[in-house]
Amino acid sequence: MHAFEGRLAIVTGAAEGIGAMLAEGLARRGMQVAVLDIQAEAAQRTAAHISEVSGQACIAVPVDVSDRDALMDAAAQLKAHPADWGLVWINAGVGVGAPMIGGKPAAIEWGFGVNVLGAIWTAQAFLPPLFESTGPRHIGFTASSAALAAPQAPLTLYAATKHASMGVAEALRAEAMAEGVPMTILCPGLLNTDIW
């Protein structure tokens, strides 16, 4: 991590849960952090807390990862940041406690919109600028242990989105390798967060 000190880490879904833990951990190790989240006030609180406990510059960027245009705008905003980009962590996700067959269209669209398309849109917005950055670079991707096993009722819809997101992660890893940028895929189990 010493090589990443002073560089910018961009973490989506970072207002709470795993994203907030990642963002704080990166800041404590010397990175400046951009906290991206749809929850604007929570993102501001988290960014302020991280700045206070780490002594690192931390900013909040309100954005909905299911909105590709909003992500492109956020990436343009962060290109003006004085620190060189060092890490993009694609973390934003939602817990969808619904079945596939009987699931309401809104739940299905939300789950796939954030967990799958949101990851793709985030990659399209933030990985090209990361590839252009000089110095050490890395990509993180939060998938789920639900992607590593057969889906079980009643969380079949959630598991399906995470299986799909794991496919996205592996595809992005292959593309990032071609750019010489390593990638970590995190598959956490059930944690005490507010995702549900």
JSON list of C-alpha atoms in Angstrom, two decimals:
[
{"chain": "A", "resi": 1, "resn": "MET", "atom": "CA", "xyz": [0.00, 0.00, 0.00]},
{"chain": "A", "resi": 2, "resn": "HIS", "atom": "CA", "xyz": [2.96, 2.38, 0.41]},
{"chain": "A", "resi": 3, "resn": "ALA", "atom": "CA", "xyz": [3.08, 2.86, -3.35]},
{"chain": "A", "resi": 4, "resn": "PHE", "atom": "CA", "xyz": [-0.53, 4.10, -3.28]},
{"chain": "A", "resi": 5, "resn": "GLU", "atom": "CA", "xyz": [-0.05, 6.77, -0.61]},
{"chain": "A", "resi": 6, "resn": "GLY", "atom": "CA", "xyz": [-1.40, 10.13, -1.72]},
{"chain": "A", "resi": 7, "resn": "ARG", "atom": "CA", "xyz": [-3.23, 8.64, -4.69]},
{"chain": "A", "resi": 8, "resn": "LEU", "atom": "CA", "xyz": [-6.99, 8.77, -5.18]},
{"chain": "A", "resi": 9, "resn": "ALA", "atom": "CA", "xyz": [-9.21, 5.80, -4.35]},
{"chain": "A", "resi": 10, "resn": "ILE", "atom": "CA", "xyz": [-12.75, 5.87, -5.75]},
{"chain": "A", "resi": 11, "resn": "VAL", "atom": "CA", "xyz": [-15.23, 3.61, -3.97]},
{"chain": "A", "resi": 12, "resn": "THR", "atom": "CA", "xyz": [-18.88, 3.22, -4.99]},
{"chain": "A", "resi": 13, "resn": "GLY", "atom": "CA", "xyz": [-21.56, 2.40, -2.45]},
{"chain": "A", "resi": 14, "resn": "ALA", "atom": "CA", "xyz": [-19.23, 3.81, 0.19]},
{"chain": "A", "resi": 15, "resn": "ALA", "atom": "CA", "xyz": [-21.64, 5.67, 2.47]},
{"chain": "A", "resi": 16, "resn": "GLU", "atom": "CA", "xyz": [-22.09, 2.59, 4.67]},
{"chain": "A", "resi": 17, "resn": "GLY", "atom": "CA", "xyz": [-21.41, -1.11, 4.97]},
{"chain": "A", "resi": 18, "resn": "ILE", "atom": "CA", "xyz": [-18.55, -2.78, 3.12]},
{"chain": "A", "resi": 19, "resn": "GLY", "atom": "CA", "xyz": [-17.93, 0.33, 1.00]},
{"chain": "A", "resi": 20, "resn": "ALA", "atom": "CA", "xyz": [-17.46, 2.55, 4.05]},
{"chain": "A", "resi": 21, "resn": "MET", "atom": "CA", "xyz": [-15.12, -0.01, 5.61]},
{"chain": "A", "resi": 22, "resn": "LEU", "atom": "CA", "xyz": [-13.07, -0.19, 2.41]},
{"chain": "A", "resi": 23, "resn": "ALA", "atom": "CA", "xyz": [-12.94, 3.59, 2.05]},
{"chain": "A", "resi": 24, "resn": "GLU", "atom": "CA", "xyz": [-11.81, 4.09, 5.64]},
{"chain": "A", "resi": 25, "resn": "GLY", "atom": "CA", "xyz": [-9.22, 1.33, 5.38]},
{"chain": "A", "resi": 26, "resn": "LEU", "atom": "CA", "xyz": [-7.76, 2.84, 2.23]},
{"chain": "A", "resi": 27, "resn": "ALA", "atom": "CA", "xyz": [-7.62, 6.31, 3.80]},
{"chain": "A", "resi": 28, "resn": "ARG", "atom": "CA", "xyz": [-5.93, 4.95, 6.93]},
{"chain": "A", "resi": 29, "resn": "ARG", "atom": "CA", "xyz": [-3.28, 3.56, 4.61]},
{"chain": "A", "resi": 30, "resn": "GLY", "atom": "CA", "xyz": [-2.59, 6.95, 3.09]},
{"chain": "A", "resi": 31, "resn": "MET", "atom": "CA", "xyz": [-4.93, 7.23, 0.12]},
{"chain": "A", "resi": 32, "resn": "GLN", "atom": "CA", "xyz": [-7.23, 10.13, -0.60]},
{"chain": "A", "resi": 33, "resn": "VAL", "atom": "CA", "xyz": [-10.76, 8.80, -1.02]},
{"chain": "A", "resi": 34, "resn": "ALA", "atom": "CA", "xyz": [-13.85, 9.68, -3.03]},
{"chain": "A", "resi": 35, "resn": "VAL", "atom": "CA", "xyz": [-16.98, 8.28, -1.37]},
{"chain": "A", "resi": 36, "resn": "LEU", "atom": "CA", "xyz": [-19.58, 7.67, -4.07]},
{"chain": "A", "resi": 37, "resn": "ASP", "atom": "CA", "xyz": [-23.13, 6.81, -3.04]},
{"chain": "A", "resi": 38, "resn": "ILE", "atom": "CA", "xyz": [-26.75, 7.48, -3.94]},
{"chain": "A", "resi": 39, "resn": "GLN", "atom": "CA", "xyz": [-27.32, 8.60, -0.32]},
{"chain": "A", "resi": 40, "resn": "ALA", "atom": "CA", "xyz": [-25.91, 12.12, -0.47]},
{"chain": "A", "resi": 41, "resn": "GLU", "atom": "CA", "xyz": [-26.14, 13.01, 3.23]},
{"chain": "A", "resi": 42, "resn": "ALA", "atom": "CA", "xyz": [-24.78, 9.64, 4.36]},
{"chain": "A", "resi": 43, "resn": "ALA", "atom": "CA", "xyz": [-21.89, 9.98, 1.90]},
{"chain": "A", "resi": 44, "resn": "GLN", "atom": "CA", "xyz": [-21.07, 13.43, 3.33]},
{"chain": "A", "resi": 45, "resn": "ARG", "atom": "CA", "xyz": [-21.10, 12.05, 6.89]},
{"chain": "A", "resi": 46, "resn": "THR", "atom": "CA", "xyz": [-18.89, 9.11, 5.95]},
{"chain": "A", "resi": 47, "resn": "ALA", "atom": "CA", "xyz": [-16.43, 11.31, 4.07]},
{"chain": "A", "resi": 48, "resn": "ALA", "atom": "CA", "xyz": [-16.20, 13.70, 7.03]},
{"chain": "A", "resi": 49, "resn": "HIS", "atom": "CA", "xyz": [-15.67, 10.79, 9.45]},
{"chain": "A", "resi": 50, "resn": "ILE", "atom": "CA", "xyz": [-12.95, 9.25, 7.28]},
{"chain": "A", "resi": 51, "resn": "SER", "atom": "CA", "xyz": [-11.15, 12.60, 6.95]},
{"chain": "A", "resi": 52, "resn": "GLU", "atom": "CA", "xyz": [-11.28, 13.03, 10.72]},
{"chain": "A", "resi": 53, "resn": "VAL", "atom": "CA", "xyz": [-9.97, 9.57, 11.65]},
{"chain": "A", "resi": 54, "resn": "SER", "atom": "CA", "xyz": [-7.40, 9.22, 8.86]},
{"chain": "A", "resi": 55, "resn": "GLY", "atom": "CA", "xyz": [-6.16, 12.75, 8.28]},
{"chain": "A", "resi": 56, "resn": "GLN", "atom": "CA", "xyz": [-6.59, 12.18, 4.55]},
{"chain": "A", "resi": 57, "resn": "ALA", "atom": "CA", "xyz": [-8.58, 14.29, 2.11]},
{"chain": "A", "resi": 58, "resn": "CYS", "atom": "CA", "xyz": [-11.92, 12.62, 1.51]},
{"chain": "A", "resi": 59, "resn": "ILE", "atom": "CA", "xyz": [-14.78, 13.88, -0.62]},
{"chain": "A", "resi": 60, "resn": "ALA", "atom": "CA", "xyz": [-18.37, 12.76, -1.12]},
{"chain": "A", "resi": 61, "resn": "VAL", "atom": "CA", "xyz": [-19.80, 12.41, -4.61]},
{"chain": "A", "resi": 62, "resn": "PRO", "atom": "CA", "xyz": [-23.55, 11.70, -4.72]},
{"chain": "A", "resi": 63, "resn": "VAL", "atom": "CA", "xyz": [-24.33, 9.40, -7.65]},
{"chain": "A", "resi": 64, "resn": "ASP", "atom": "CA", "xyz": [-26.72, 6.62, -8.63]},
{"chain": "A", "resi": 65, "resn": "VAL", "atom": "CA", "xyz": [-24.69, 3.78, -10.19]},
{"chain": "A", "resi": 66, "resn": "SER", "atom": "CA", "xyz": [-27.70, 2.63, -12.20]},
{"chain": "A", "resi": 67, "resn": "ASP", "atom": "CA", "xyz": [-27.59, 5.99, -14.03]},
{"chain": "A", "resi": 68, "resn": "ARG", "atom": "CA", "xyz": [-24.82, 5.81, -16.64]},
{"chain": "A", "resi": 69, "resn": "ASP", "atom": "CA", "xyz": [-24.93, 9.53, -17.48]},
{"chain": "A", "resi": 70, "resn": "ALA", "atom": "CA", "xyz": [-24.61, 10.46, -13.79]},
{"chain": "A", "resi": 71, "resn": "LEU", "atom": "CA", "xyz": [-21.56, 8.21, -13.47]},
{"chain": "A", "resi": 72, "resn": "MET", "atom": "CA", "xyz": [-19.96, 9.83, -16.51]},
{"chain": "A", "resi": 73, "resn": "ASP", "atom": "CA", "xyz": [-20.53, 13.23, -14.91]},
{"chain": "A", "resi": 74, "resn": "ALA", "atom": "CA", "xyz": [-19.01, 12.02, -11.63]},
{"chain": "A", "resi": 75, "resn": "ALA", "atom": "CA", "xyz": [-15.96, 10.69, -13.46]},
{"chain": "A", "resi": 76, "resn": "ALA", "atom": "CA", "xyz": [-15.52, 14.02, -15.24]},
{"chain": "A", "resi": 77, "resn": "GLN", "atom": "CA", "xyz": [-15.74, 15.79, -11.87]},
{"chain": "A", "resi": 78, "resn": "LEU", "atom": "CA", "xyz": [-13.08, 13.54, -10.36]},
{"chain": "A", "resi": 79, "resn": "LYS", "atom": "CA", "xyz": [-10.72, 13.93, -13.31]},
{"chain": "A", "resi": 80, "resn": "ALA", "atom": "CA", "xyz": [-10.18, 17.46, -11.99]},
{"chain": "A", "resi": 81, "resn": "HIS", "atom": "CA", "xyz": [-9.06, 16.09, -8.61]},
{"chain": "A", "resi": 82, "resn": "PRO", "atom": "CA", "xyz": [-5.40, 16.99, -7.97]},
{"chain": "A", "resi": 83, "resn": "ALA", "atom": "CA", "xyz": [-4.38, 13.47, -6.89]},
{"chain": "A", "resi": 84, "resn": "ASP", "atom": "CA", "xyz": [-3.46, 10.81, -9.43]},
{"chain": "A", "resi": 85, "resn": "TRP", "atom": "CA", "xyz": [-5.98, 7.98, -9.62]},
{"chain": "A", "resi": 86, "resn": "GLY", "atom": "CA", "xyz": [-4.72, 4.80, -8.01]},
{"chain": "A", "resi": 87, "resn": "LEU", "atom": "CA", "xyz": [-7.74, 2.61, -7.33]},
{"chain": "A", "resi": 88, "resn": "VAL", "atom": "CA", "xyz": [-11.35, 2.17, -8.38]},
{"chain": "A", "resi": 89, "resn": "TRP", "atom": "CA", "xyz": [-13.43, -0.17, -6.22]},
{"chain": "A", "resi": 90, "resn": "ILE", "atom": "CA", "xyz": [-16.75, -1.22, -7.79]},
{"chain": "A", "resi": 91, "resn": "ASN", "atom": "CA", "xyz": [-18.68, -1.97, -4.63]},
{"chain": "A", "resi": 92, "resn": "ALA", "atom": "CA", "xyz": [-22.23, -0.59, -4.81]},
{"chain": "A", "resi": 93, "resn": "GLY", "atom": "CA", "xyz": [-24.90, -3.25, -4.44]},
{"chain": "A", "resi": 94, "resn": "VAL", "atom": "CA", "xyz": [-28.39, -3.82, -3.14]},
{"chain": "A", "resi": 95, "resn": "GLY", "atom": "CA", "xyz": [-30.02, -6.71, -1.33]},
{"chain": "A", "resi": 96, "resn": "VAL", "atom": "CA", "xyz": [-33.14, -7.87, -3.13]},
{"chain": "A", "resi": 97, "resn": "GLY", "atom": "CA", "xyz": [-35.18, -10.31, -1.06]},
{"chain": "A", "resi": 98, "resn": "ALA", "atom": "CA", "xyz": [-37.48, -11.47, -3.83]},
{"chain": "A", "resi": 99, "resn": "PRO", "atom": "CA", "xyz": [-37.94, -14.58, -5.98]},
{"chain": "A", "resi": 100, "resn": "MET", "atom": "CA", "xyz": [-37.32, -14.72, -9.71]},
{"chain": "A", "resi": 101, "resn": "ILE", "atom": "CA", "xyz": [-40.72, -16.11, -10.71]},
{"chain": "A", "resi": 102, "resn": "GLY", "atom": "CA", "xyz": [-42.97, -14.07, -8.44]},
{"chain": "A", "resi": 103, "resn": "GLY", "atom": "CA", "xyz": [-40.71, -11.03, -8.10]},
{"chain": "A", "resi": 104, "resn": "LYS", "atom": "CA", "xyz": [-42.20, -7.66, -8.89]},
{"chain": "A", "resi": 105, "resn": "PRO", "atom": "CA", "xyz": [-40.79, -6.01, -12.02]},
{"chain": "A", "resi": 106, "resn": "ALA", "atom": "CA", "xyz": [-39.55, -3.03, -9.97]},
{"chain": "A", "resi": 107, "resn": "ALA", "atom": "CA", "xyz": [-37.54, -5.31, -7.66]},
{"chain": "A", "resi": 108, "resn": "ILE", "atom": "CA", "xyz": [-36.03, -7.22, -10.58]},
{"chain": "A", "resi": 109, "resn": "GLU", "atom": "CA", "xyz": [-35.12, -4.04, -12.45]},
{"chain": "A", "resi": 110, "resn": "TRP", "atom": "CA", "xyz": [-33.64, -2.49, -9.29]},
{"chain": "A", "resi": 111, "resn": "GLY", "atom": "CA", "xyz": [-31.54, -5.55, -8.44]},
{"chain": "A", "resi": 112, "resn": "PHE", "atom": "CA", "xyz": [-30.11, -5.98, -11.92]},
{"chain": "A", "resi": 113, "resn": "GLY", "atom": "CA", "xyz": [-29.91, -2.21, -12.45]},
{"chain": "A", "resi": 114, "resn": "VAL", "atom": "CA", "xyz": [-27.59, -1.71, -9.48]},
{"chain": "A", "resi": 115, "resn": "ASN", "atom": "CA", "xyz": [-25.80, -5.04, -9.05]},
{"chain": "A", "resi": 116, "resn": "VAL", "atom": "CA", "xyz": [-25.14, -5.78, -12.71]},
{"chain": "A", "resi": 117, "resn": "LEU", "atom": "CA", "xyz": [-25.65, -2.76, -14.97]},
{"chain": "A", "resi": 118, "resn": "GLY", "atom": "CA", "xyz": [-24.36, -0.45, -12.24]},
{"chain": "A", "resi": 119, "resn": "ALA", "atom": "CA", "xyz": [-21.07, -2.35, -12.22]},
{"chain": "A", "resi": 120, "resn": "ILE", "atom": "CA", "xyz": [-20.79, -2.12, -16.00]},
{"chain": "A", "resi": 121, "resn": "TRP", "atom": "CA", "xyz": [-21.61, 1.61, -16.08]},
{"chain": "A", "resi": 122, "resn": "THR", "atom": "CA", "xyz": [-19.13, 2.24, -13.26]},
{"chain": "A", "resi": 123, "resn": "ALA", "atom": "CA", "xyz": [-16.44, 0.42, -15.24]},
{"chain": "A", "resi": 124, "resn": "GLN", "atom": "CA", "xyz": [-17.22, 2.41, -18.39]},
{"chain": "A", "resi": 125, "resn": "ALA", "atom": "CA", "xyz": [-17.04, 5.70, -16.49]},
{"chain": "A", "resi": 126, "resn": "PHE", "atom": "CA", "xyz": [-14.04, 5.15, -14.23]},
{"chain": "A", "resi": 127, "resn": "LEU", "atom": "CA", "xyz": [-11.75, 2.50, -15.67]},
{"chain": "A", "resi": 128, "resn": "PRO", "atom": "CA", "xyz": [-10.58, 4.38, -18.80]},
{"chain": "A", "resi": 129, "resn": "PRO", "atom": "CA", "xyz": [-9.29, 7.31, -16.68]},
{"chain": "A", "resi": 130, "resn": "LEU", "atom": "CA", "xyz": [-7.68, 4.82, -14.29]},
{"chain": "A", "resi": 131, "resn": "PHE", "atom": "CA", "xyz": [-5.94, 3.12, -17.22]},
{"chain": "A", "resi": 132, "resn": "GLU", "atom": "CA", "xyz": [-4.63, 6.52, -18.35]},
{"chain": "A", "resi": 133, "resn": "SER", "atom": "CA", "xyz": [-3.19, 7.30, -14.92]},
{"chain": "A", "resi": 134, "resn": "THR", "atom": "CA", "xyz": [0.51, 6.74, -14.35]},
{"chain": "A", "resi": 135, "resn": "GLY", "atom": "CA", "xyz": [2.00, 4.89, -11.43]},
{"chain": "A", "resi": 136, "resn": "PRO", "atom": "CA", "xyz": [0.50, 2.01, -9.45]},
{"chain": "A", "resi": 137, "resn": "ARG", "atom": "CA", "xyz": [-3.12, 1.22, -10.23]},
{"chain": "A", "resi": 138, "resn": "HIS", "atom": "CA", "xyz": [-5.59, -1.39, -9.02]},
{"chain": "A", "resi": 139, "resn": "ILE", "atom": "CA", "xyz": [-9.26, -2.32, -9.40]},
{"chain": "A", "resi": 140, "resn": "GLY", "atom": "CA", "xyz": [-11.46, -3.84, -6.72]},
{"chain": "A", "resi": 141, "resn": "PHE", "atom": "CA", "xyz": [-14.85, -5.45, -7.24]},
{"chain": "A", "resi": 142, "resn": "THR", "atom": "CA", "xyz": [-17.24, -6.57, -4.52]},
{"chain": "A", "resi": 143, "resn": "ALA", "atom": "CA", "xyz": [-19.19, -9.61, -5.69]},
{"chain": "A", "resi": 144, "resn": "SER", "atom": "CA", "xyz": [-20.62, -12.03, -3.11]},
{"chain": "A", "resi": 145, "resn": "SER", "atom": "CA", "xyz": [-20.27, -15.55, -1.78]},
{"chain": "A", "resi": 146, "resn": "ALA", "atom": "CA", "xyz": [-23.80, -15.92, -3.21]},
{"chain": "A", "resi": 147, "resn": "ALA", "atom": "CA", "xyz": [-22.12, -15.98, -6.63]},
{"chain": "A", "resi": 148, "resn": "LEU", "atom": "CA", "xyz": [-20.14, -19.09, -5.69]},
{"chain": "A", "resi": 149, "resn": "ALA", "atom": "CA", "xyz": [-23.00, -21.44, -4.86]},
{"chain": "A", "resi": 150, "resn": "ALA", "atom": "CA", "xyz": [-26.34, -22.52, -6.29]},
{"chain": "A", "resi": 151, "resn": "PRO", "atom": "CA", "xyz": [-29.08, -19.96, -5.56]},
{"chain": "A", "resi": 152, "resn": "GLN", "atom": "CA", "xyz": [-31.31, -20.86, -2.62]},
{"chain": "A", "resi": 153, "resn": "ALA", "atom": "CA", "xyz": [-34.86, -19.68, -1.97]},
{"chain": "A", "resi": 154, "resn": "PRO", "atom": "CA", "xyz": [-35.95, -17.15, -0.87]},
{"chain": "A", "resi": 155, "resn": "LEU", "atom": "CA", "xyz": [-33.00, -15.09, -2.12]},
{"chain": "A", "resi": 156, "resn": "THR", "atom": "CA", "xyz": [-32.90, -16.42, -5.66]},
{"chain": "A", "resi": 157, "resn": "LEU", "atom": "CA", "xyz": [-33.19, -13.01, -7.33]},
{"chain": "A", "resi": 158, "resn": "TYR", "atom": "CA", "xyz": [-30.32, -11.59, -5.27]},
{"chain": "A", "resi": 159, "resn": "ALA", "atom": "CA", "xyz": [-28.20, -14.65, -6.02]},
{"chain": "A", "resi": 160, "resn": "ALA", "atom": "CA", "xyz": [-28.95, -14.35, -9.72]},
{"chain": "A", "resi": 161, "resn": "THR", "atom": "CA", "xyz": [-27.77, -10.73, -9.74]},
{"chain": "A", "resi": 162, "resn": "LYS", "atom": "CA", "xyz": [-24.59, -11.73, -7.94]},
{"chain": "A", "resi": 163, "resn": "HIS", "atom": "CA", "xyz": [-23.93, -14.62, -10.32]},
{"chain": "A", "resi": 164, "resn": "ALA", "atom": "CA", "xyz": [-24.28, -12.11, -13.15]},
{"chain": "A", "resi": 165, "resn": "SER", "atom": "CA", "xyz": [-22.06, -9.57, -11.38]},
{"chain": "A", "resi": 166, "resn": "MET", "atom": "CA", "xyz": [-19.37, -12.23, -10.94]},
{"chain": "A", "resi": 167, "resn": "GLY", "atom": "CA", "xyz": [-19.44, -12.75, -14.71]},
{"chain": "A", "resi": 168, "resn": "VAL", "atom": "CA", "xyz": [-19.06, -9.00, -15.16]},
{"chain": "A", "resi": 169, "resn": "ALA", "atom": "CA", "xyz": [-16.16, -8.97, -12.68]},
{"chain": "A", "resi": 170, "resn": "GLU", "atom": "CA", "xyz": [-14.31, -11.77, -14.47]},
{"chain": "A", "resi": 171, "resn": "ALA", "atom": "CA", "xyz": [-14.83, -10.05, -17.84]},
{"chain": "A", "resi": 172, "resn": "LEU", "atom": "CA", "xyz": [-13.53, -6.76, -16.44]},
{"chain": "A", "resi": 173, "resn": "ARG", "atom": "CA", "xyz": [-10.54, -8.56, -14.94]},
{"chain": "A", "resi": 174, "resn": "ALA", "atom": "CA", "xyz": [-9.63, -9.92, -18.37]},
{"chain": "A", "resi": 175, "resn": "GLU", "atom": "CA", "xyz": [-9.91, -6.46, -19.93]},
{"chain": "A", "resi": 176, "resn": "ALA", "atom": "CA", "xyz": [-7.94, -4.86, -17.09]},
{"chain": "A", "resi": 177, "resn": "MET", "atom": "CA", "xyz": [-5.17, -7.44, -17.43]},
{"chain": "A", "resi": 178, "resn": "ALA", "atom": "CA", "xyz": [-4.79, -6.39, -21.06]},
{"chain": "A", "resi": 179, "resn": "GLU", "atom": "CA", "xyz": [-4.16, -2.86, -19.73]},
{"chain": "A", "resi": 180, "resn": "GLY", "atom": "CA", "xyz": [-1.64, -4.11, -17.19]},
{"chain": "A", "resi": 181, "resn": "VAL", "atom": "CA", "xyz": [-3.90, -3.27, -14.23]},
{"chain": "A", "resi": 182, "resn": "PRO", "atom": "CA", "xyz": [-4.48, -5.97, -11.58]},
{"chain": "A", "resi": 183, "resn": "MET", "atom": "CA", "xyz": [-7.89, -6.59, -10.09]},
{"chain": "A", "resi": 184, "resn": "THR", "atom": "CA", "xyz": [-9.18, -8.06, -6.85]},
{"chain": "A", "resi": 185, "resn": "ILE", "atom": "CA", "xyz": [-12.62, -9.70, -6.69]},
{"chain": "A", "resi": 186, "resn": "LEU", "atom": "CA", "xyz": [-14.01, -9.80, -3.14]},
{"chain": "A", "resi": 187, "resn": "CYS", "atom": "CA", "xyz": [-16.70, -12.40, -2.37]},
{"chain": "A", "resi": 188, "resn": "PRO", "atom": "CA", "xyz": [-17.86, -11.69, 1.20]},
{"chain": "A", "resi": 189, "resn": "GLY", "atom": "CA", "xyz": [-20.32, -13.81, 3.07]},
{"chain": "A", "resi": 190, "resn": "LEU", "atom": "CA", "xyz": [-23.20, -12.48, 5.14]},
{"chain": "A", "resi": 191, "resn": "LEU", "atom": "CA", "xyz": [-22.09, -9.41, 7.10]},
{"chain": "A", "resi": 192, "resn": "ASN", "atom": "CA", "xyz": [-23.84, -7.14, 9.57]},
{"chain": "A", "resi": 193, "resn": "THR", "atom": "CA", "xyz": [-24.64, -4.28, 7.18]},
{"chain": "A", "resi": 194, "resn": "ASP", "atom": "CA", "xyz": [-27.82, -2.47, 6.15]},
{"chain": "A", "resi": 195, "resn": "ILE", "atom": "CA", "xyz": [-27.93, -4.02, 2.65]},
{"chain": "A", "resi": 196, "resn": "TRP", "atom": "CA", "xyz": [-31.19, -5.78, 3.49]}
]
